[in-house]
mmCIF file of C-alpha atoms in Angstrom:
data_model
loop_
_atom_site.group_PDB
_atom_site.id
_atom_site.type_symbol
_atom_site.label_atom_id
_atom_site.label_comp_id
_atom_site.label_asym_id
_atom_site.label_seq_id
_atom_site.Cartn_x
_atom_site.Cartn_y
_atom_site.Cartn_z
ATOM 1 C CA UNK A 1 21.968 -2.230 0.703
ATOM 2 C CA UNK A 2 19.129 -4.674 0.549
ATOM 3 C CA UNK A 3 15.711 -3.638 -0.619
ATOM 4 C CA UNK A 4 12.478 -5.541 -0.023
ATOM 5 C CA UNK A 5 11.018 -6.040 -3.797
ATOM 6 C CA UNK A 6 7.650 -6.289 -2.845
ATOM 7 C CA UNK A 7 5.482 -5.743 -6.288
ATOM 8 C CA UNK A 8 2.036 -4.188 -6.389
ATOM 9 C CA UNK A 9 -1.080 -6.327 -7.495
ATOM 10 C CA UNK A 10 -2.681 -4.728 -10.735
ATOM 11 C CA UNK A 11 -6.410 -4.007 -8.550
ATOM 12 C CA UNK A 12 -4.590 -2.111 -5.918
ATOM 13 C CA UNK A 13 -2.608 0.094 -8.377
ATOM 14 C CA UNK A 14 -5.724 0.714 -10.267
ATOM 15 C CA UNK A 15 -7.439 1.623 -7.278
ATOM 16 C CA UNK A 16 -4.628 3.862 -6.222
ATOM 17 C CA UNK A 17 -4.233 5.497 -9.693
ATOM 18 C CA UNK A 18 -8.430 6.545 -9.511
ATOM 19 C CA UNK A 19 -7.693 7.551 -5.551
ATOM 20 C CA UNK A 20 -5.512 9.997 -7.152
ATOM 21 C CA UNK A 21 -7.591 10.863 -9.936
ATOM 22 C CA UNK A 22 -5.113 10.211 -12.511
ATOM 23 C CA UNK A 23 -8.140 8.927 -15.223
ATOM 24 C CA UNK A 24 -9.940 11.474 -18.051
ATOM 25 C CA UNK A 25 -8.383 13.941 -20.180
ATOM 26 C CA UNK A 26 -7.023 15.618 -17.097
ATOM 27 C CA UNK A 27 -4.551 13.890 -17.589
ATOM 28 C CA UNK A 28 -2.987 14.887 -20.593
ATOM 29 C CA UNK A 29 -0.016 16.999 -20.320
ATOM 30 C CA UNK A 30 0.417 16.543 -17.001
ATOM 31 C CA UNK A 31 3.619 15.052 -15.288
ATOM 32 C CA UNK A 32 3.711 11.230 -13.632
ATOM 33 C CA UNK A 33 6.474 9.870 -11.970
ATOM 34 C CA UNK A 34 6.966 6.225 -9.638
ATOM 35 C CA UNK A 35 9.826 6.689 -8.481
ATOM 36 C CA UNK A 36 10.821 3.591 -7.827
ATOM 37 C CA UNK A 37 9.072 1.406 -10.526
ATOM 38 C CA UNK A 38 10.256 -2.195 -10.099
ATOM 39 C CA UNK A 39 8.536 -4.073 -12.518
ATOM 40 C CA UNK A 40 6.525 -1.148 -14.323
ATOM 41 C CA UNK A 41 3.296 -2.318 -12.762
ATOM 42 C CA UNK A 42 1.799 1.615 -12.162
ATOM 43 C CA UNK A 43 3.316 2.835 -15.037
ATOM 44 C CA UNK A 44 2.074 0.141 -17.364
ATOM 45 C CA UNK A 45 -1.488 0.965 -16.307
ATOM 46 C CA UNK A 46 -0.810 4.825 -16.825
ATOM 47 C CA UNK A 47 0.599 4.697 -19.959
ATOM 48 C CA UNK A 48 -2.463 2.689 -20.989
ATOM 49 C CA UNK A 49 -4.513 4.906 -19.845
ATOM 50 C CA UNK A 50 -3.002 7.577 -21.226
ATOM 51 C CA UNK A 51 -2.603 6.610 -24.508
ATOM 52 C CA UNK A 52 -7.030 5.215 -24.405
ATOM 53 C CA UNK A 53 -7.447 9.489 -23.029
ATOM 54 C CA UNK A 54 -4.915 10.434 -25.828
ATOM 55 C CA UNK A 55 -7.152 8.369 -28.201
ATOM 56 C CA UNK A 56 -10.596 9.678 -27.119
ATOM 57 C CA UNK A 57 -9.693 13.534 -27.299
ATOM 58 C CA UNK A 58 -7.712 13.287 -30.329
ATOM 59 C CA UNK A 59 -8.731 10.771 -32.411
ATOM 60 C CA UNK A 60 -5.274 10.184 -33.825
ATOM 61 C CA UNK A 61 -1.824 8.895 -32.376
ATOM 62 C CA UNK A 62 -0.687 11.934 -33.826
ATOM 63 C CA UNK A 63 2.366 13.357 -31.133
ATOM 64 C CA UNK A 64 1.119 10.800 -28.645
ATOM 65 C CA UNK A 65 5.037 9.428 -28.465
ATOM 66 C CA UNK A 66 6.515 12.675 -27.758
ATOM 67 C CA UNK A 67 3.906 13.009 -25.315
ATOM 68 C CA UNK A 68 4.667 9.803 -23.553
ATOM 69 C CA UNK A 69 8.239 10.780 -23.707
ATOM 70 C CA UNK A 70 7.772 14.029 -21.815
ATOM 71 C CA UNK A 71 5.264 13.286 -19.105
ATOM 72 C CA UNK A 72 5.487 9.643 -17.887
ATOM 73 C CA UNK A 73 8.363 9.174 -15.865
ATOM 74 C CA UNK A 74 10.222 6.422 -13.436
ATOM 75 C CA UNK A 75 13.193 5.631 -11.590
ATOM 76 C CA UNK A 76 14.533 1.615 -10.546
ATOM 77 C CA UNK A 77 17.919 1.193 -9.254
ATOM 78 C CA UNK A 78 17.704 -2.510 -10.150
ATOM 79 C CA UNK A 79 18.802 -3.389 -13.769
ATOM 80 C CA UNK A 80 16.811 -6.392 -14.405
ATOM 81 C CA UNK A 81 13.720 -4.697 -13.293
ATOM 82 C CA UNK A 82 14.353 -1.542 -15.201
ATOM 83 C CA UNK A 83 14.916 -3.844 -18.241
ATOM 84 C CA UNK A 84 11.274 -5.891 -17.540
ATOM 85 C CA UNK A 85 9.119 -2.484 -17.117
ATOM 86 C CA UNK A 86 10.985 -1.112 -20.533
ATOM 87 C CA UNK A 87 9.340 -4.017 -22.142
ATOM 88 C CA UNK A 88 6.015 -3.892 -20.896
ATOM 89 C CA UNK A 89 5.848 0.050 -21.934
ATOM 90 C CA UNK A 90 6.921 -1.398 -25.051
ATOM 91 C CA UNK A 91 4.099 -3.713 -25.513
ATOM 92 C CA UNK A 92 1.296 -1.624 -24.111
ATOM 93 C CA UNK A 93 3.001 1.281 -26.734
ATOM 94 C CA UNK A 94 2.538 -1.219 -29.444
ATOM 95 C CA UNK A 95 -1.564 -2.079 -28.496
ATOM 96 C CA UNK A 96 -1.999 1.687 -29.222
ATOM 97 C CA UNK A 97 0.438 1.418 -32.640
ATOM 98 C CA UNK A 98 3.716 3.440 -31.011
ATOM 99 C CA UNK A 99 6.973 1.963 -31.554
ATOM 100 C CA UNK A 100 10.955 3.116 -30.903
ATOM 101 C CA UNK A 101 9.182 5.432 -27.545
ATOM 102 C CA UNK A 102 12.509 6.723 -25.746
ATOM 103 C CA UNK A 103 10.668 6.457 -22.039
ATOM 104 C CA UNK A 104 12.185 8.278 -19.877
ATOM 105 C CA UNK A 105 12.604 5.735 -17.061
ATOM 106 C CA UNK A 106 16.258 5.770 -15.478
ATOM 107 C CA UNK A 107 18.054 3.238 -14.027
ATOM 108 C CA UNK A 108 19.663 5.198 -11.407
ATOM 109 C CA UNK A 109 19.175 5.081 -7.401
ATOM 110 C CA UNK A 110 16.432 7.861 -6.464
ATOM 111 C CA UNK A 111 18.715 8.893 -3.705
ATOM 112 C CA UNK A 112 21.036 10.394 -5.535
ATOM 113 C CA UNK A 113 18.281 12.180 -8.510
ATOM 114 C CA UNK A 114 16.987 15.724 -7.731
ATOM 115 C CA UNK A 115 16.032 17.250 -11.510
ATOM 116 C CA UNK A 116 12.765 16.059 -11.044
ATOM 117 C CA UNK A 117 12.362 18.456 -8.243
ATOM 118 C CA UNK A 118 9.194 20.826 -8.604
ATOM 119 C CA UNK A 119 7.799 19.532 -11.488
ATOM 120 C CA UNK A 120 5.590 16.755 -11.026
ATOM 121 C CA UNK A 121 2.279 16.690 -11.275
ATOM 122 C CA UNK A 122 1.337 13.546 -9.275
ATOM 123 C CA UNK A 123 3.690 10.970 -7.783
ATOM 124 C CA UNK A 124 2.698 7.503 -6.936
ATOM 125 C CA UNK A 125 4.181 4.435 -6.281
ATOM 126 C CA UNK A 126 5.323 1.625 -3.878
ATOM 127 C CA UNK A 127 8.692 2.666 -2.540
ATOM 128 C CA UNK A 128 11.171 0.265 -0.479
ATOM 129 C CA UNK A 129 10.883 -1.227 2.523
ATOM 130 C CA UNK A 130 14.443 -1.592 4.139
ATOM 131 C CA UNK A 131 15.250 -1.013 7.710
ATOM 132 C CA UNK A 132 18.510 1.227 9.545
ATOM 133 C CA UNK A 133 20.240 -2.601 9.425
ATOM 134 C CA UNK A 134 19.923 -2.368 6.349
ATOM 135 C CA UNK A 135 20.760 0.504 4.399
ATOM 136 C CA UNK A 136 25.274 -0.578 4.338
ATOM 137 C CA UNK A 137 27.156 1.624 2.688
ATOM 138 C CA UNK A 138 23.628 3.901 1.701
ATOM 139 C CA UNK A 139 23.327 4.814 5.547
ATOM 140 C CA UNK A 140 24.954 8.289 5.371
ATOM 141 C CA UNK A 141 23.099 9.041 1.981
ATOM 142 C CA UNK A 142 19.969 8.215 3.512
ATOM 143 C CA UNK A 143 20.803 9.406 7.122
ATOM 144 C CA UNK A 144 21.186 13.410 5.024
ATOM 145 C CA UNK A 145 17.422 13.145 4.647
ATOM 146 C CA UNK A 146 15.121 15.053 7.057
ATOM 147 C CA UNK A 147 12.258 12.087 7.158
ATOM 148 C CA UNK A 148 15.335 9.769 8.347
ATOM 149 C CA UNK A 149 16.092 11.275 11.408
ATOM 150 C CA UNK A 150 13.994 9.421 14.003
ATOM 151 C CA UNK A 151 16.060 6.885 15.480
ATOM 152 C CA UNK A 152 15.796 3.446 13.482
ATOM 153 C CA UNK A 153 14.184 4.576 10.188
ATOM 154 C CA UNK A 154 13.446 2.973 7.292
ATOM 155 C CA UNK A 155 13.832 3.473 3.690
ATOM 156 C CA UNK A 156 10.472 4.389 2.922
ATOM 157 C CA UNK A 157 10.418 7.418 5.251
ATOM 158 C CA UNK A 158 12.610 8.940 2.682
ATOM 159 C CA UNK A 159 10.933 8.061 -0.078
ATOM 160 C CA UNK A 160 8.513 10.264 1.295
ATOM 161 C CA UNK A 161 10.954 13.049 1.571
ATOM 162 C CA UNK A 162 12.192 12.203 -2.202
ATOM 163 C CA UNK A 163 8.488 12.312 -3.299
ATOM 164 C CA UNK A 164 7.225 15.518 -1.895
ATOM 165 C CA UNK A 165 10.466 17.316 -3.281
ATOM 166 C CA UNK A 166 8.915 16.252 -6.625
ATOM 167 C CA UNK A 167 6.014 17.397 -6.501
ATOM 168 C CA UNK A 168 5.345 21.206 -7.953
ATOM 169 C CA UNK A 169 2.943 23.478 -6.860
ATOM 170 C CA UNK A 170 -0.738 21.408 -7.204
ATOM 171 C CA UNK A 171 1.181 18.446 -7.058
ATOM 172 C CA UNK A 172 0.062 15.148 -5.539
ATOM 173 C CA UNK A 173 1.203 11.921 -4.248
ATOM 174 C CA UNK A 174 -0.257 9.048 -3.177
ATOM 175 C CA UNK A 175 2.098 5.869 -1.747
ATOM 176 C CA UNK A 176 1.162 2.516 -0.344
ATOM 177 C CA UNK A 177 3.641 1.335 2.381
ATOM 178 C CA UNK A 178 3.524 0.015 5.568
ATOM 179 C CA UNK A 179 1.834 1.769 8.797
ATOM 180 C CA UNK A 180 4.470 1.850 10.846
ATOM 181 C CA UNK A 181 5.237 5.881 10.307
ATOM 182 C CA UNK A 182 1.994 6.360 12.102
ATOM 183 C CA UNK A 183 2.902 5.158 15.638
ATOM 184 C CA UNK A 184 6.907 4.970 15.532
ATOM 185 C CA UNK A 185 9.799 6.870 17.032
ATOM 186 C CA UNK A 186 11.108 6.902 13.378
ATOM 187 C CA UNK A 187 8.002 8.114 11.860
ATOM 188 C CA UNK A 188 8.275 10.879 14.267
ATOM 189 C CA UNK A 189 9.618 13.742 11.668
ATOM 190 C CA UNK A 190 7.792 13.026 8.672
ATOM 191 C CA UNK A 191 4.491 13.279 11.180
ATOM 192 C CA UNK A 192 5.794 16.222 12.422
ATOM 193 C CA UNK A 193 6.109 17.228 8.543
ATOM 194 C CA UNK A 194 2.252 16.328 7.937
ATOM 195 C CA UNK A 195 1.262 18.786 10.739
ATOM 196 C CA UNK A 196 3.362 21.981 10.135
ATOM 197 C CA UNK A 197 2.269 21.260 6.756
ATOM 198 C CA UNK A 198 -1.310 20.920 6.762
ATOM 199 C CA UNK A 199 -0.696 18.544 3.301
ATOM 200 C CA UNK A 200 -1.965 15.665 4.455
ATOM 201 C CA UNK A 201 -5.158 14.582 2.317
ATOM 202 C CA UNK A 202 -6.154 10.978 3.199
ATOM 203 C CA UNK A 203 -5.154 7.874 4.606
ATOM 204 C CA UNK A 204 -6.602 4.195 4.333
ATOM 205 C CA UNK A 205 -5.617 1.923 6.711
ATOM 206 C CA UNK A 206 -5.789 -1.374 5.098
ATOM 207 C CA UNK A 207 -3.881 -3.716 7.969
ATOM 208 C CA UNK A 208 -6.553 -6.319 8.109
ATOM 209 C CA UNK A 209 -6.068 -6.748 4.099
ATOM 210 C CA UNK A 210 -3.404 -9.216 2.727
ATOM 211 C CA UNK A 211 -2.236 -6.776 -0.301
ATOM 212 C CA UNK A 212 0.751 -8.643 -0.949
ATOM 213 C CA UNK A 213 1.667 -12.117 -1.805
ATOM 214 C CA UNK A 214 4.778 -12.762 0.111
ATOM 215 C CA UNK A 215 4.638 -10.010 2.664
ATOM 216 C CA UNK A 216 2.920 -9.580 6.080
ATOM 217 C CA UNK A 217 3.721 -6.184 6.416
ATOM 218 C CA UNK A 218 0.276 -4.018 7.707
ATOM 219 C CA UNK A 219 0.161 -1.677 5.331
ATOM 220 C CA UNK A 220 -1.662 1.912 3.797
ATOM 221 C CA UNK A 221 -2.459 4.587 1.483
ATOM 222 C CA UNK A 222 -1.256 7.976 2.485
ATOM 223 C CA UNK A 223 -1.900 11.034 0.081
ATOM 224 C CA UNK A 224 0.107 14.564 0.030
ATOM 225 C CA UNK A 225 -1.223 17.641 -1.546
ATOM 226 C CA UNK A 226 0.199 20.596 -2.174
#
């Protein structure tokens, strides 16, 4: 299956991150996931700013590791990309003076994870962009999901699905992706979703914005509250 690797400038995940208020000591003890992390670019910035909250309230690193152990969380399917946002949770660990953190970022396909279910406290991210032609030998997986069922759907539909099944009770999630799900015949259930629902929070249309380098796609913010 091919997946568009489109990675997220550092303003726009900084303005996502205070669109979903993920900033003061709020914060703290609360459960973050991007499930499909690339790079690390979100998590970098919320593990930094978790460890300058940690910092302020505490005034020591004391039990900041196990904290960053137990409530920042990602998934990447691709290796080398797992690999690269292992080291740059690494370095931003070692500007706050935490080494050997076992982050609990897994190098698995999200598809296929569920024990994340319920228990997150915000999820944000970028997810795939990757069309029916796409999805090969992923197209039954994928086809099983409830936001896939509109005719020629795309990957990012179900990251939807996978997101909202994350989230617990006052969860949030806020994802940039492209428009399309607005207007399209594949779009159709997860709008049907937002409605019954009565979850959705915000959108920012941001099509006359070039977000990303290489990609043309018209893109925009849509946040989910439970």
């Amino acid at each position: 299956m091919h997946n568009e690797q489109v990675f997220t400038p550092s303003w726009m995940v900084n303005l996502m991150l205070d669109k979903l208020q993920y900033s003061g000591n709020g914060i703290l003890q609360k459960h973050i996931i991007d499930n499909s992390c690339g790079k690390g670019a979100f998590l970098v910035e919320i593990v930094d700013r978790y460890c300058k909250v940690f910092f302020e309230t505490y005034g020591s690193k004391n039990n900041l590791k196990h904290e960053l152990e137990t409530y920042i969380h990602g998934i990447e399917i691709d290796e080398v990309c797992w690999g690269l946002t292992v080291v740059n949770l690494n370095r931003v660990g070692l500007k706050y003076g935490i080494e050997n953190v076992e982050w609990d970022i897994r190098q698995e396909d999200a598809l296929e994870v569920d024990d994340f279910n319920g228990k997150m406290d915000y999820v944000v991210g970028n997810p795939p962009y990757c069309n029916v032609h796409d999805f090969g030998e992923k197209y039954d997986t994928i086809k099983k999901f409830s936001f896939a069922q509109g005719g020629m759907s795309d990957l990012y539909l179900v990251f939807f699905e996978i997101g909202v099944n994350m989230l617990n009770k006052k969860g949030k999630l806020l994802y940039i992706t492209p428009s399309s799900w607005t207007a399209s015949v594949a779009g159709k259930p997860f709008r049907k979703y937002l409605i019954d629902s009565n979850k959705l929070t915000d959108v920012v249309v941001l099509e006359h914005e070039k977000i990303f380098e290489n990609a043309t796609t018209f893109t925009m913010l849509t946040q989910i509250s439970n």
